[in-house]
Coordinates of C-alpha atoms and ligand atoms in Angstrom, one line a residue:
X1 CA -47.6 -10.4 66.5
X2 CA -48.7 -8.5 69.7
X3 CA -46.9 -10.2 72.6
X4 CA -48.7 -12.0 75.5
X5 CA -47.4 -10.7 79.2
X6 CA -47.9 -13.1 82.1
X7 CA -50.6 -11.5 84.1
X8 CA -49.7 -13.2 87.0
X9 CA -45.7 -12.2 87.1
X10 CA -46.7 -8.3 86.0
X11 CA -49.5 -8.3 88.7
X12 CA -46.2 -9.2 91.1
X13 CA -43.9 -6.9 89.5
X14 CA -46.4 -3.3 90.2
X15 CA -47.8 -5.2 93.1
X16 CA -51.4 -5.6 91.8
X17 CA -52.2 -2.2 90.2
X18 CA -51.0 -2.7 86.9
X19 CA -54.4 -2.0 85.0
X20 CA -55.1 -5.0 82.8
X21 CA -57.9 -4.6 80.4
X22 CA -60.7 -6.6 79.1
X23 CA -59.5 -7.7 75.6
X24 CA -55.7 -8.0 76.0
X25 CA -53.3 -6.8 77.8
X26 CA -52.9 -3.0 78.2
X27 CA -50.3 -1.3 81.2
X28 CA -51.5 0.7 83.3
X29 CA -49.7 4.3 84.2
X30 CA -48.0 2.8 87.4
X31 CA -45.7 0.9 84.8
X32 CA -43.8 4.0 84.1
X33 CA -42.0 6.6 86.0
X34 CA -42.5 9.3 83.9
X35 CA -43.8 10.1 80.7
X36 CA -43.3 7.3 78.4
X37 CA -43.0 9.2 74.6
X38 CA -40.0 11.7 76.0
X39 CA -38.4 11.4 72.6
X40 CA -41.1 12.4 70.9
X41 CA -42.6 10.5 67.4
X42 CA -41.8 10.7 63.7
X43 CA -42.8 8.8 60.7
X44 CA -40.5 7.8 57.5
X45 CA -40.1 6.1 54.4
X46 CA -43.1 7.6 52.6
X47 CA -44.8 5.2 49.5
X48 CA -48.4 6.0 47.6
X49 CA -49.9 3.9 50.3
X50 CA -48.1 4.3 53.5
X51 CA -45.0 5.0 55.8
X52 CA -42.9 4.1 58.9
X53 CA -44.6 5.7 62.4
X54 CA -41.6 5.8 65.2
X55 CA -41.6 5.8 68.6
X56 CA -39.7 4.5 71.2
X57 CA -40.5 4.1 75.0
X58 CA -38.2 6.3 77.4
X59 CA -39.6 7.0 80.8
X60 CA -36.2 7.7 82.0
X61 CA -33.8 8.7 78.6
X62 CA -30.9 9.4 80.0
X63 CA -30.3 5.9 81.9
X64 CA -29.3 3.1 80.9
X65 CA -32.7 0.6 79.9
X66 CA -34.3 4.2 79.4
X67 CA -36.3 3.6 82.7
X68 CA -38.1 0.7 81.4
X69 CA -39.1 -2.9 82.7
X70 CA -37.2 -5.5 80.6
X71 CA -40.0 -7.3 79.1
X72 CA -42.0 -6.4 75.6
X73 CA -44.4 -3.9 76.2
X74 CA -47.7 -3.5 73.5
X75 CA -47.9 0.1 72.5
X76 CA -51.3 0.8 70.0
X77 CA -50.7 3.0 67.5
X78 CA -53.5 5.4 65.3
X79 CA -53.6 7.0 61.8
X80 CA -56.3 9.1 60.9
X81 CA -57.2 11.2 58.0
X82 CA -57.5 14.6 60.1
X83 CA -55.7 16.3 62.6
X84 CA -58.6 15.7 65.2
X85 CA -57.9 12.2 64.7
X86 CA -62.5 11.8 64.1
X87 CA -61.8 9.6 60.7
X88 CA -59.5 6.5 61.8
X89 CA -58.2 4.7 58.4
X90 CA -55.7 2.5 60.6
X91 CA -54.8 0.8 64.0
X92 CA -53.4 -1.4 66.1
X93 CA -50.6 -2.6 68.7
X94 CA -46.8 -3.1 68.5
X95 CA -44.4 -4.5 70.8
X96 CA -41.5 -2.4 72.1
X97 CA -39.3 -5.0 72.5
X98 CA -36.2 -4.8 75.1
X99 CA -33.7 -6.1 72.6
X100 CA -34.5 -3.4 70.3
X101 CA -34.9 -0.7 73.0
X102 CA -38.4 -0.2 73.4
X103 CA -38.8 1.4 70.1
X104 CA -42.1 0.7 68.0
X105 CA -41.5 0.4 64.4
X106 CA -44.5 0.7 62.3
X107 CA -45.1 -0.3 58.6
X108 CA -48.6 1.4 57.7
X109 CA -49.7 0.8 54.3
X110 CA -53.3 0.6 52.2
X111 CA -53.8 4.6 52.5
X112 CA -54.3 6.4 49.8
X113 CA -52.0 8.7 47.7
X114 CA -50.8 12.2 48.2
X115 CA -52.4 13.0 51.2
X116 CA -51.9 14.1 54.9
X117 CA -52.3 12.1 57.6
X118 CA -51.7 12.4 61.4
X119 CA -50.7 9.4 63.8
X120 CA -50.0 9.0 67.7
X121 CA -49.4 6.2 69.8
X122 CA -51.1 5.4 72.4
X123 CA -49.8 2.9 76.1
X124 CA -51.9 2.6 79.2
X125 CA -53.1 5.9 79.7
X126 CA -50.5 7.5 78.5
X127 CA -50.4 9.0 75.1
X128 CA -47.7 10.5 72.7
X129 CA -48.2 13.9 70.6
X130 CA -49.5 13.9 67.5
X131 CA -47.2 13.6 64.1
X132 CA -48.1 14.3 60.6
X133 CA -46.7 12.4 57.5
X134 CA -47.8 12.2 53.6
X135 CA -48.6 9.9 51.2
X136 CA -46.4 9.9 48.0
X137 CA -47.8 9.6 43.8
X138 CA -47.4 6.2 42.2
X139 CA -44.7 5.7 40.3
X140 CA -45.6 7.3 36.9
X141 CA -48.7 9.1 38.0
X142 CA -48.8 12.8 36.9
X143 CA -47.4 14.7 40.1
X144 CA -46.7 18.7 39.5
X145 CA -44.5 19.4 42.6
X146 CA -42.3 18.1 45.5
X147 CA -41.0 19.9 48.2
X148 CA -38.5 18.4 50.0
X149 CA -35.4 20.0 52.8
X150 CA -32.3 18.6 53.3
X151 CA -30.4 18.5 56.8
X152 CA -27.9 16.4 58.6
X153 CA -24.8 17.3 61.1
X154 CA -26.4 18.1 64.5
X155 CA -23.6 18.0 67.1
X156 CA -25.5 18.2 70.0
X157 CA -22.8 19.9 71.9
X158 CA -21.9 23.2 69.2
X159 CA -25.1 24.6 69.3
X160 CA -29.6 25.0 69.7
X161 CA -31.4 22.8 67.0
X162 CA -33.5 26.1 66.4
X163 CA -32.9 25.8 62.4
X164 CA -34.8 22.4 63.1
X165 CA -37.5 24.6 64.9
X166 CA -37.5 26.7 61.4
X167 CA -37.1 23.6 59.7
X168 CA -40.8 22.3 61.4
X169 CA -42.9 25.0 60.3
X170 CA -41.8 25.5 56.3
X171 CA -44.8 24.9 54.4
X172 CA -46.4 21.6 52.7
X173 CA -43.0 19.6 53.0
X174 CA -43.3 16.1 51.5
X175 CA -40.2 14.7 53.2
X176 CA -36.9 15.4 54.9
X177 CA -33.5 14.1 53.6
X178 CA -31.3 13.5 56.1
X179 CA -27.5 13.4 55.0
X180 CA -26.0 12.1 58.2
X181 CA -24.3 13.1 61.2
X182 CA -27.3 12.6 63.8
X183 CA -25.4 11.9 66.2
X184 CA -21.5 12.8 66.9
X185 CA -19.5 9.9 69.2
X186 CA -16.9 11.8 70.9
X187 CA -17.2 14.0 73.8
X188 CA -16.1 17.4 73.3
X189 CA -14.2 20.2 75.6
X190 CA -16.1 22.1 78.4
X191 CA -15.0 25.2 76.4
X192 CA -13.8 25.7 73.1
X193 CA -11.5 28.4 71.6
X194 CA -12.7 30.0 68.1
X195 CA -10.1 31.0 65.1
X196 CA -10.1 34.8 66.6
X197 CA -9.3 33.5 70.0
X198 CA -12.6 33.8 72.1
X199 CA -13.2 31.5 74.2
X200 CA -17.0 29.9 75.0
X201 CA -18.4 27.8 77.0
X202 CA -20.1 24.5 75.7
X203 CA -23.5 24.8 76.5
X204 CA -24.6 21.2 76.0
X205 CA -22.7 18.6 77.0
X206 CA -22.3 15.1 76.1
X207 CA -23.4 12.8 78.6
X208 CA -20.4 9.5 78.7
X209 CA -17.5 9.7 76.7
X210 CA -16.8 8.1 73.3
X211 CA -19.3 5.5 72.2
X212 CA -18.8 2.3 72.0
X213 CA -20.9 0.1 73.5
X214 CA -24.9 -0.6 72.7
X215 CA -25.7 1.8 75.5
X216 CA -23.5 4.2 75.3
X217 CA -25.1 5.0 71.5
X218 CA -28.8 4.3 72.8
X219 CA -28.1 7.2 75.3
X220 CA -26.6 9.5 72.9
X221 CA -29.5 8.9 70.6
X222 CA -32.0 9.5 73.8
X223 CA -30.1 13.1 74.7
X224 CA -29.8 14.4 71.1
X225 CA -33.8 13.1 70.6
X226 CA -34.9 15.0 74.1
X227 CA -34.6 18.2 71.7
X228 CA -38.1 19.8 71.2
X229 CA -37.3 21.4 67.9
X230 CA -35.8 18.0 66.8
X231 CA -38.9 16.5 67.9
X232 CA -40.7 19.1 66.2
X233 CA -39.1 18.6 62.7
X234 CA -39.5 15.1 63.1
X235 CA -42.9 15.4 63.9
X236 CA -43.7 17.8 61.0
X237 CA -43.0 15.7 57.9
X238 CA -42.0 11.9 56.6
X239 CA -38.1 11.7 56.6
X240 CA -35.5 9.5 54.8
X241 CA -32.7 9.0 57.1
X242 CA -29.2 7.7 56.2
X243 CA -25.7 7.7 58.2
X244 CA -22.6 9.3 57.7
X245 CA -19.4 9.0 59.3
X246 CA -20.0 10.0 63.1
X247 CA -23.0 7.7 63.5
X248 CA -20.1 5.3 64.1
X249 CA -17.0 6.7 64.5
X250 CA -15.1 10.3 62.4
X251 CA -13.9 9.4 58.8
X252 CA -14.9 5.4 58.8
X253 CA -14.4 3.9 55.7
X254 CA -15.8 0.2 55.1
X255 CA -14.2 -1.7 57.5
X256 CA -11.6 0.8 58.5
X257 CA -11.4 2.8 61.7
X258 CA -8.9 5.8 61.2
X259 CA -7.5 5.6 64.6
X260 CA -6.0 1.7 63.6
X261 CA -8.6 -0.3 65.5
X262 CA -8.3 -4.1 64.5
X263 CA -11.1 -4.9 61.9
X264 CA -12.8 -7.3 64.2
X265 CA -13.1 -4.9 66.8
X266 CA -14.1 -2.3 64.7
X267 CA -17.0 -4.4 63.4
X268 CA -18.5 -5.1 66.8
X269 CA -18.3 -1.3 67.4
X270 CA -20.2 -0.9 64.2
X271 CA -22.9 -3.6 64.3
X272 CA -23.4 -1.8 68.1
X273 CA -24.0 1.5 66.3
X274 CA -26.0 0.6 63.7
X275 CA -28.0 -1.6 66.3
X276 CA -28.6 2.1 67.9
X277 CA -29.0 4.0 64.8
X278 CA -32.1 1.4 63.7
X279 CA -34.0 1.7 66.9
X280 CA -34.2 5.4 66.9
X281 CA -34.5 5.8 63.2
X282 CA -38.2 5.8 61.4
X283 CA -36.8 3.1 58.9
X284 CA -38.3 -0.1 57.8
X285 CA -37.9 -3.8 59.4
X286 CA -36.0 -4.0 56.5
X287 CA -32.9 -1.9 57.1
X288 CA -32.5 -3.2 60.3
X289 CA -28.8 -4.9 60.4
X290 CA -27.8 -8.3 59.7
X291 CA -24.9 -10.1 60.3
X292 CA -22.6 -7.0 60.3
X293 CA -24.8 -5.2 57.2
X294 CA -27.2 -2.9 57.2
X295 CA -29.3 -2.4 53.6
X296 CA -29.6 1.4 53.6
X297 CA -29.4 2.6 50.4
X298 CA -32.7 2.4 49.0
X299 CA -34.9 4.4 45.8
X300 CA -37.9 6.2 46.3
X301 CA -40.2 7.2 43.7
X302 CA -42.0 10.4 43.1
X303 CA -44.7 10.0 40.5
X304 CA -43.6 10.9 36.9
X305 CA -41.9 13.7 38.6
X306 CA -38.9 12.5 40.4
X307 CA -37.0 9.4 41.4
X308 CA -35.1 9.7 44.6
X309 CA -31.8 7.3 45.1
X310 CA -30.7 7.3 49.1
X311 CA -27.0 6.1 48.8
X312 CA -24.3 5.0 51.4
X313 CA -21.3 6.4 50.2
X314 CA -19.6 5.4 53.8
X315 CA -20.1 0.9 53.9
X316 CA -18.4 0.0 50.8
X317 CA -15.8 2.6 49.9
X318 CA -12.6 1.6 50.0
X319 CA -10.1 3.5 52.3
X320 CA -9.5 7.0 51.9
X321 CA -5.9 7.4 49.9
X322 CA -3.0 9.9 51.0
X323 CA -4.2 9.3 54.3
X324 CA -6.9 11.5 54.4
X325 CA -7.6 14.4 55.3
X326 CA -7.6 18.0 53.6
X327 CA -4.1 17.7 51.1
X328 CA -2.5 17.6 47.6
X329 CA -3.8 14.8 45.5
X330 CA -1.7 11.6 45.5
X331 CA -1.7 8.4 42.9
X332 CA -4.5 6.8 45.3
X333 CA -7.1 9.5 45.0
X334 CA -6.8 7.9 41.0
X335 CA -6.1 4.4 41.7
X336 CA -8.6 3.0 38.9
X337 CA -10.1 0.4 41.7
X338 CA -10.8 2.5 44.3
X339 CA -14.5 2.7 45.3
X340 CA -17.1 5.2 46.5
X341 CA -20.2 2.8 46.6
X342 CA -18.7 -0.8 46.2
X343 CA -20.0 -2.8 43.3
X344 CA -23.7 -4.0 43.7
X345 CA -24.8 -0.2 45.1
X346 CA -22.9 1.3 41.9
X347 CA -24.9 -1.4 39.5
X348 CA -28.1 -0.5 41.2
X349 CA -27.8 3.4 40.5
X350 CA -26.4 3.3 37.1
X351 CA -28.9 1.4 36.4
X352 CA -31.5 3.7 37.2
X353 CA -29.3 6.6 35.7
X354 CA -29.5 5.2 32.6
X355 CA -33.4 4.1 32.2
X356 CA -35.7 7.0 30.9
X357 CA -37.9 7.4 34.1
X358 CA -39.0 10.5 35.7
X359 CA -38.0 13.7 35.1
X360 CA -36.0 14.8 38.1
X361 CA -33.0 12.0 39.0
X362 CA -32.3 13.5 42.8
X363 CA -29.1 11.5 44.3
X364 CA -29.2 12.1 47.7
X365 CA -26.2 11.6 49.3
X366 CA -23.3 12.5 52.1
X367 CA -20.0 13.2 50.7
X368 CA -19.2 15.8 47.7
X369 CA -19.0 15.1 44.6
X370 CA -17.9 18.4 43.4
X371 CA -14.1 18.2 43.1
X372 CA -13.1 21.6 44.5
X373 CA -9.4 23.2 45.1
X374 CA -9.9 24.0 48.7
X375 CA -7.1 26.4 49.3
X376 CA -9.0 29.0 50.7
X377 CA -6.2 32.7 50.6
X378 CA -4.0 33.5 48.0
X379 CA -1.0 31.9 49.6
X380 CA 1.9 30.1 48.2
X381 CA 0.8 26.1 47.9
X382 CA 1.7 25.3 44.4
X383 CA -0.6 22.3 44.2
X384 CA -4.8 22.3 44.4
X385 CA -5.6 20.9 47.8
X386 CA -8.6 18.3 48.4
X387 CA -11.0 17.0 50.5
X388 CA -9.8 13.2 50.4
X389 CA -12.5 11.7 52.6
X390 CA -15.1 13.4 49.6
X391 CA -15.6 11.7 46.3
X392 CA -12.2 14.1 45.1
X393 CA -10.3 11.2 46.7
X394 CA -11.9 8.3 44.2
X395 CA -11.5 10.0 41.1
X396 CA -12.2 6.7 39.0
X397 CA -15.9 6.3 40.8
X398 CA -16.5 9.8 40.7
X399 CA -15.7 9.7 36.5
X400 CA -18.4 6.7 36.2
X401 CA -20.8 8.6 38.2
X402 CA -20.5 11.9 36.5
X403 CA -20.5 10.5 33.0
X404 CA -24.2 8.5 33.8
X405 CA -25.5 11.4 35.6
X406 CA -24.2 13.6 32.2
X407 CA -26.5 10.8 30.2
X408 CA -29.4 11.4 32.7
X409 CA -29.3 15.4 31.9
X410 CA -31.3 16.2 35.1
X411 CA -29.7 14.5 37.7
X412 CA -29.6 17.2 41.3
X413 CA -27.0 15.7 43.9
X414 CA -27.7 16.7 47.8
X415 CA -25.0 16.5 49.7
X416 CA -24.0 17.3 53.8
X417 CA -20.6 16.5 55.4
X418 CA -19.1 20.0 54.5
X419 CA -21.0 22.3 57.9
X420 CA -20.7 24.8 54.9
X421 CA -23.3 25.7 51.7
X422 CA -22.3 25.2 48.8
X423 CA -23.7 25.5 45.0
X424 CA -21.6 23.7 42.5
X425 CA -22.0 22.4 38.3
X426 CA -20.2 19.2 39.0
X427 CA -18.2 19.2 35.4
X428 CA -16.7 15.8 33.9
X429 CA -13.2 15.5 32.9
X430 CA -13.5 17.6 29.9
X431 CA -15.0 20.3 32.0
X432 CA -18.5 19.8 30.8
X433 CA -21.0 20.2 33.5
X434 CA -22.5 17.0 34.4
X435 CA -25.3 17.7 37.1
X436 CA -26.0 20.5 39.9
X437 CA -24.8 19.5 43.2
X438 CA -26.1 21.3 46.4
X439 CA -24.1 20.9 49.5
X440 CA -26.2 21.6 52.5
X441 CA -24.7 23.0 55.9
X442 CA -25.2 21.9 59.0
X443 CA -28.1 22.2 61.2
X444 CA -25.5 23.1 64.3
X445 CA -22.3 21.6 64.0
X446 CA -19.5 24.5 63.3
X447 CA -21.5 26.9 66.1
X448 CA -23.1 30.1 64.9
X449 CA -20.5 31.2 62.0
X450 CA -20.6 33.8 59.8
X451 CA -21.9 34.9 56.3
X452 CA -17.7 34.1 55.1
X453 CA -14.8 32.6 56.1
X454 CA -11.8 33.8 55.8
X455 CA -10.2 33.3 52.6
X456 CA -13.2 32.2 50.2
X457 CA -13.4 34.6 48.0
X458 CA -10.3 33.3 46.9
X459 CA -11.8 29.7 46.6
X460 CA -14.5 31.4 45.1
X461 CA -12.0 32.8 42.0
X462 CA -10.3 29.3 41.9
X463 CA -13.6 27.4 41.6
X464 CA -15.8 29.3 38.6
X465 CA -18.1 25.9 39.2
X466 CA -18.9 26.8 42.7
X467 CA -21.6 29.7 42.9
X468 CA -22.0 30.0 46.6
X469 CA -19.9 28.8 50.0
X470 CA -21.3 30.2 53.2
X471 CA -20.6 29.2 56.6
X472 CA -24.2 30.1 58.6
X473 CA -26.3 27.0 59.8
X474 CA -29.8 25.8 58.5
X475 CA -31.0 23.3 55.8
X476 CA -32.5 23.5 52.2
X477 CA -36.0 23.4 50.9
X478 CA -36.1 22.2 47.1
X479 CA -39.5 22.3 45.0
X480 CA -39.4 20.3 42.6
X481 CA -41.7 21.1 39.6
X482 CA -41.3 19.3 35.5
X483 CA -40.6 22.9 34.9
X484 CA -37.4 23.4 37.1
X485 CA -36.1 22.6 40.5
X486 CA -35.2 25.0 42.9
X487 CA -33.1 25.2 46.0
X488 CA -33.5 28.1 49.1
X489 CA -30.6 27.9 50.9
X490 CA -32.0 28.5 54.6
X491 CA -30.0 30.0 57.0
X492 CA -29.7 31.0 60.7
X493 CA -28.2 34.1 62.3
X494 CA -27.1 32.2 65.3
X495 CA -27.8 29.2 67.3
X496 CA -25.8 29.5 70.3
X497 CA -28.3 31.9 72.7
X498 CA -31.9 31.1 71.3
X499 CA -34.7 32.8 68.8
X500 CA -31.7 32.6 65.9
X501 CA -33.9 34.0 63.2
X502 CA -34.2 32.4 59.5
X503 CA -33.6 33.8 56.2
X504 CA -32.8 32.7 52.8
X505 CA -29.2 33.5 52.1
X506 CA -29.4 32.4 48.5
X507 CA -31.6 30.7 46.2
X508 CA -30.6 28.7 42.7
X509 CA -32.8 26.5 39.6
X510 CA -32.0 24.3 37.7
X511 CA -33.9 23.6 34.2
X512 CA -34.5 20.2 33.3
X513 CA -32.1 18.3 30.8
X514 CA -29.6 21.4 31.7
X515 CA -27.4 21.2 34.3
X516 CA -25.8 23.9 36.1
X517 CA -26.9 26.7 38.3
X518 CA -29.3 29.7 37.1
X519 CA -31.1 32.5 38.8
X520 CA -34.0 31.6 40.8
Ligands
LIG601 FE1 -20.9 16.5 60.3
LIG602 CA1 -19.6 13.6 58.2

């Protein structure tokens, strides 16, 4: 429905030179300060016939109400079918509304499949750049490749999104997977002190302190979207956002805050940043939240090629056992009710898991499955230590997922959370391996780092089912083809002075119906 604004109280408001045009009404350039589409566009959600185009109207980012009148404002919006936008297959106008922060949500659909096309928006004579997105194959149509990258776990304030920059120019990407950690809620030190004892300043700061209100997560949103290499990632390919941990607040689990908030409290805070999360995301009308839920986890499908399960391993779980952290396993991290994915999201992927569909089963996800001895030098602890807040904590879970995903044969986990690569054969109890798990780094969180950290060779040698662990930053690109899949694992030499260069520090397949890593 395009909104109807009272001519009369407008004229009043930008005393008479608000330019109102024949047909309907369309603001003229004196309704903004600046330049309207500072954060930039992006498009999601990719089906055979459509996608999600994003925007959201920011004049002035950094303030609170983003420099914008209170009042819906109609935005038009264009696809076309080439990048000089002659050959128009859609249009049309969408509020930005002020409850949802000016941000334009669009559900295009009646394209056609497995194609290119470019879209821009478009208010008063102002206009946004251009964006590209892609058509998907039907559901059981023959489709011979995907390409696909994997990032998450930007903290604005550790470093340059320049593996984003290296991220928008890969080649013929059909989506982005986005593992979480878009946003990070604290506020961090003006300087910060590395393991060897240098000491460096923090070149971007986070504006406030920690979230918790509405605005306080619209802003953070509007200064880690300001980014021109985020922008140009997002503006380079569809992407499937989901949310880990620090969208809200560090380690959440259900409706547990680690630092003892009361639930009801902690809800609030949630429903706030989910609220946030929605307006700046290029998601569908129906993801945004309800009545203290969001519906993220969603399936995607890829012809006959590949089915694509987007989880939310962070709403349902139950509370991390042992109290967290990195430590020796206790009898919670086996309690046989514990839960990763609570019980209708579990139903819904084992039920997928266990139908003959596509070839490719890709579970794209945020926490690692992997359970991996993380003591890192040959020192003294007698006992295997784990990372409790990954699926090692919920042993019983991880069990039922690992023995469908065995029954699948070609199921590929991606994974973020770690702000280290990794390359793991995810084994079952019995030490069979039950699907190939890539753990993507981070695209700056950690700061530059280095090829190693100390001490993993020695988790190398205790882990014969982890291949690689490297501590640079970047993302993965995975082609997907019914003859294998494989993963580059892309890295950045450094991201804290700019022009970090990209390279591909290591690169893995996997043959279908065989889990487990090979050479590439
Ligand atoms: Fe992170
Ligand atoms: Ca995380």
């Amino acid at each position: 429905m395009t909104p109807r604004l009272d001519r009369r109280r407008l004229l009043q408001m930008f005393g008479g030179t608000a330019v109102l045009a024949a047909g309907g009404p369309v603001l003229g350039q004196t309704l903004f300060s600046d330049y309207p589409f500072s954060l930039g566009v992006a498009s999601g959600e990719p089906t055979a016939d459509g996608f999600v185009i994003w925007t959201r109207l920011a004049p002035s980012p950094l303030e609170i109400g983003g420099g914008m009148v209170m009042q819906p404002v109609p935005v038009s919006w264009e696809v076309a079918s080439d990048e000089a936008f002659r050959t128009k297959v859609a249009e049309g106008t969408e509020a930005a509304r002020p409850e949802l922060g000016h941000s334009v949500h669009v559900e295009v659909s009646g394209l056609q499949p497995a194609r290119p096309y470019w879209y821009r928006f478009s208010v008063g004579r102002e206009r946004s750049g251009a964006g590209v997105a892609r058509t998907t194959v039907r559901a059981g149509q023959p489709l011979r490749r995907v390409r696909l990258a994997a990032a998450g776990c930007q903290h604005y304030e550790a470093g340059l999104y320049t593996a984003y920059r290296h991220l928008s120019e890969e080649d013929d990407l059909d989506f982005v997977f986005h593992y979480g950690d878009y946003i990070y809620e604290g506020r961090g030190a003006a300087a910060s002190r590395s393991r060897e004892g240098v000491t460096t300043a923090t070149s971007r700061r986070h504006l406030g302190q920690e979230l918790y209100s509405l605005d306080d997560y619209r802003r953070r949103y509007a200064q880690t979207r300001t980014d021109l290499d985020l922008q140009a990632a997002h503006a380079a390919a569809p992407w499937f956002v989901t949310f880990d941990d620090h969208e809200v607040d560090n380690n959440w689990a259900a409706d547990v805050e680690q630092d003892g908030a009361p639930v009801d409290a902690f809800r609030l805070r949630r429903a706030m940043a989910w609220q946030a999360w929605w307006e700046n995301m290029p998601v569908r009308r129906a993801m945004l939240p309800t009545l203290g839920r969001i519906a993220m986890h969603r399936r995607a499908q890829f012809g006959d090629l590949m089915t694509a399960n987007f989880m939310d391993t962070r709403q349902y779980r139950s509370d991390q056992p042992c109290g967290d952290g990195f430590r020796p396993t206790c009898p919670g991290a086996t309690a046989p009710a514990a839960t990763m994915l609570g019980a209708e999201q579990e139903r819904w992927l084992f039920d997928d898991l266990g139908r003959r569909g596509p070839r490719w089963n890709l579970l794209a996800q945020q926490v690692m499955v992997t359970r991996l001895d993380r003591r890192r030098s040959q020192d003294t602890e007698a006992e295997p230590i784990l990372n409790i807040d990954s699926w090692a904590g919920y042993e019983a879970p991880r069990r039922r997922l690992l023995k469908r995903a065995a029954r699948h044969g070609s199921t590929v986990i991606l994974t973020g959370d770690e702000h280290q690569n990794f390359a793991n054969e995810a084994t079952d109890q019995d030490g069979r391996i039950a699907a190939t798990e890539f753990v993507a780094t981070s695209i700056s969180s950690g700061g530059d780092g280095r090829d190693l950290r100390a001490g993993t060779e020695a988790m190398l040698a205790r882990n014969p089912n982890c291949k690689l662990i490297n501590d640079q930053r970047g993302y993965l690109v995975c082609e997907v083809t019914p003859e294998r899949w494989r993963t580059d694992f892309r890295v950045v030499d450094r991201i804290t002075t700019p022009g970090g260069a990209i390279s591909t520090r290591a690169s893995f397949a996997v043959a279908p119906g065989r889990p487990g890593l090979q050479a590439a």
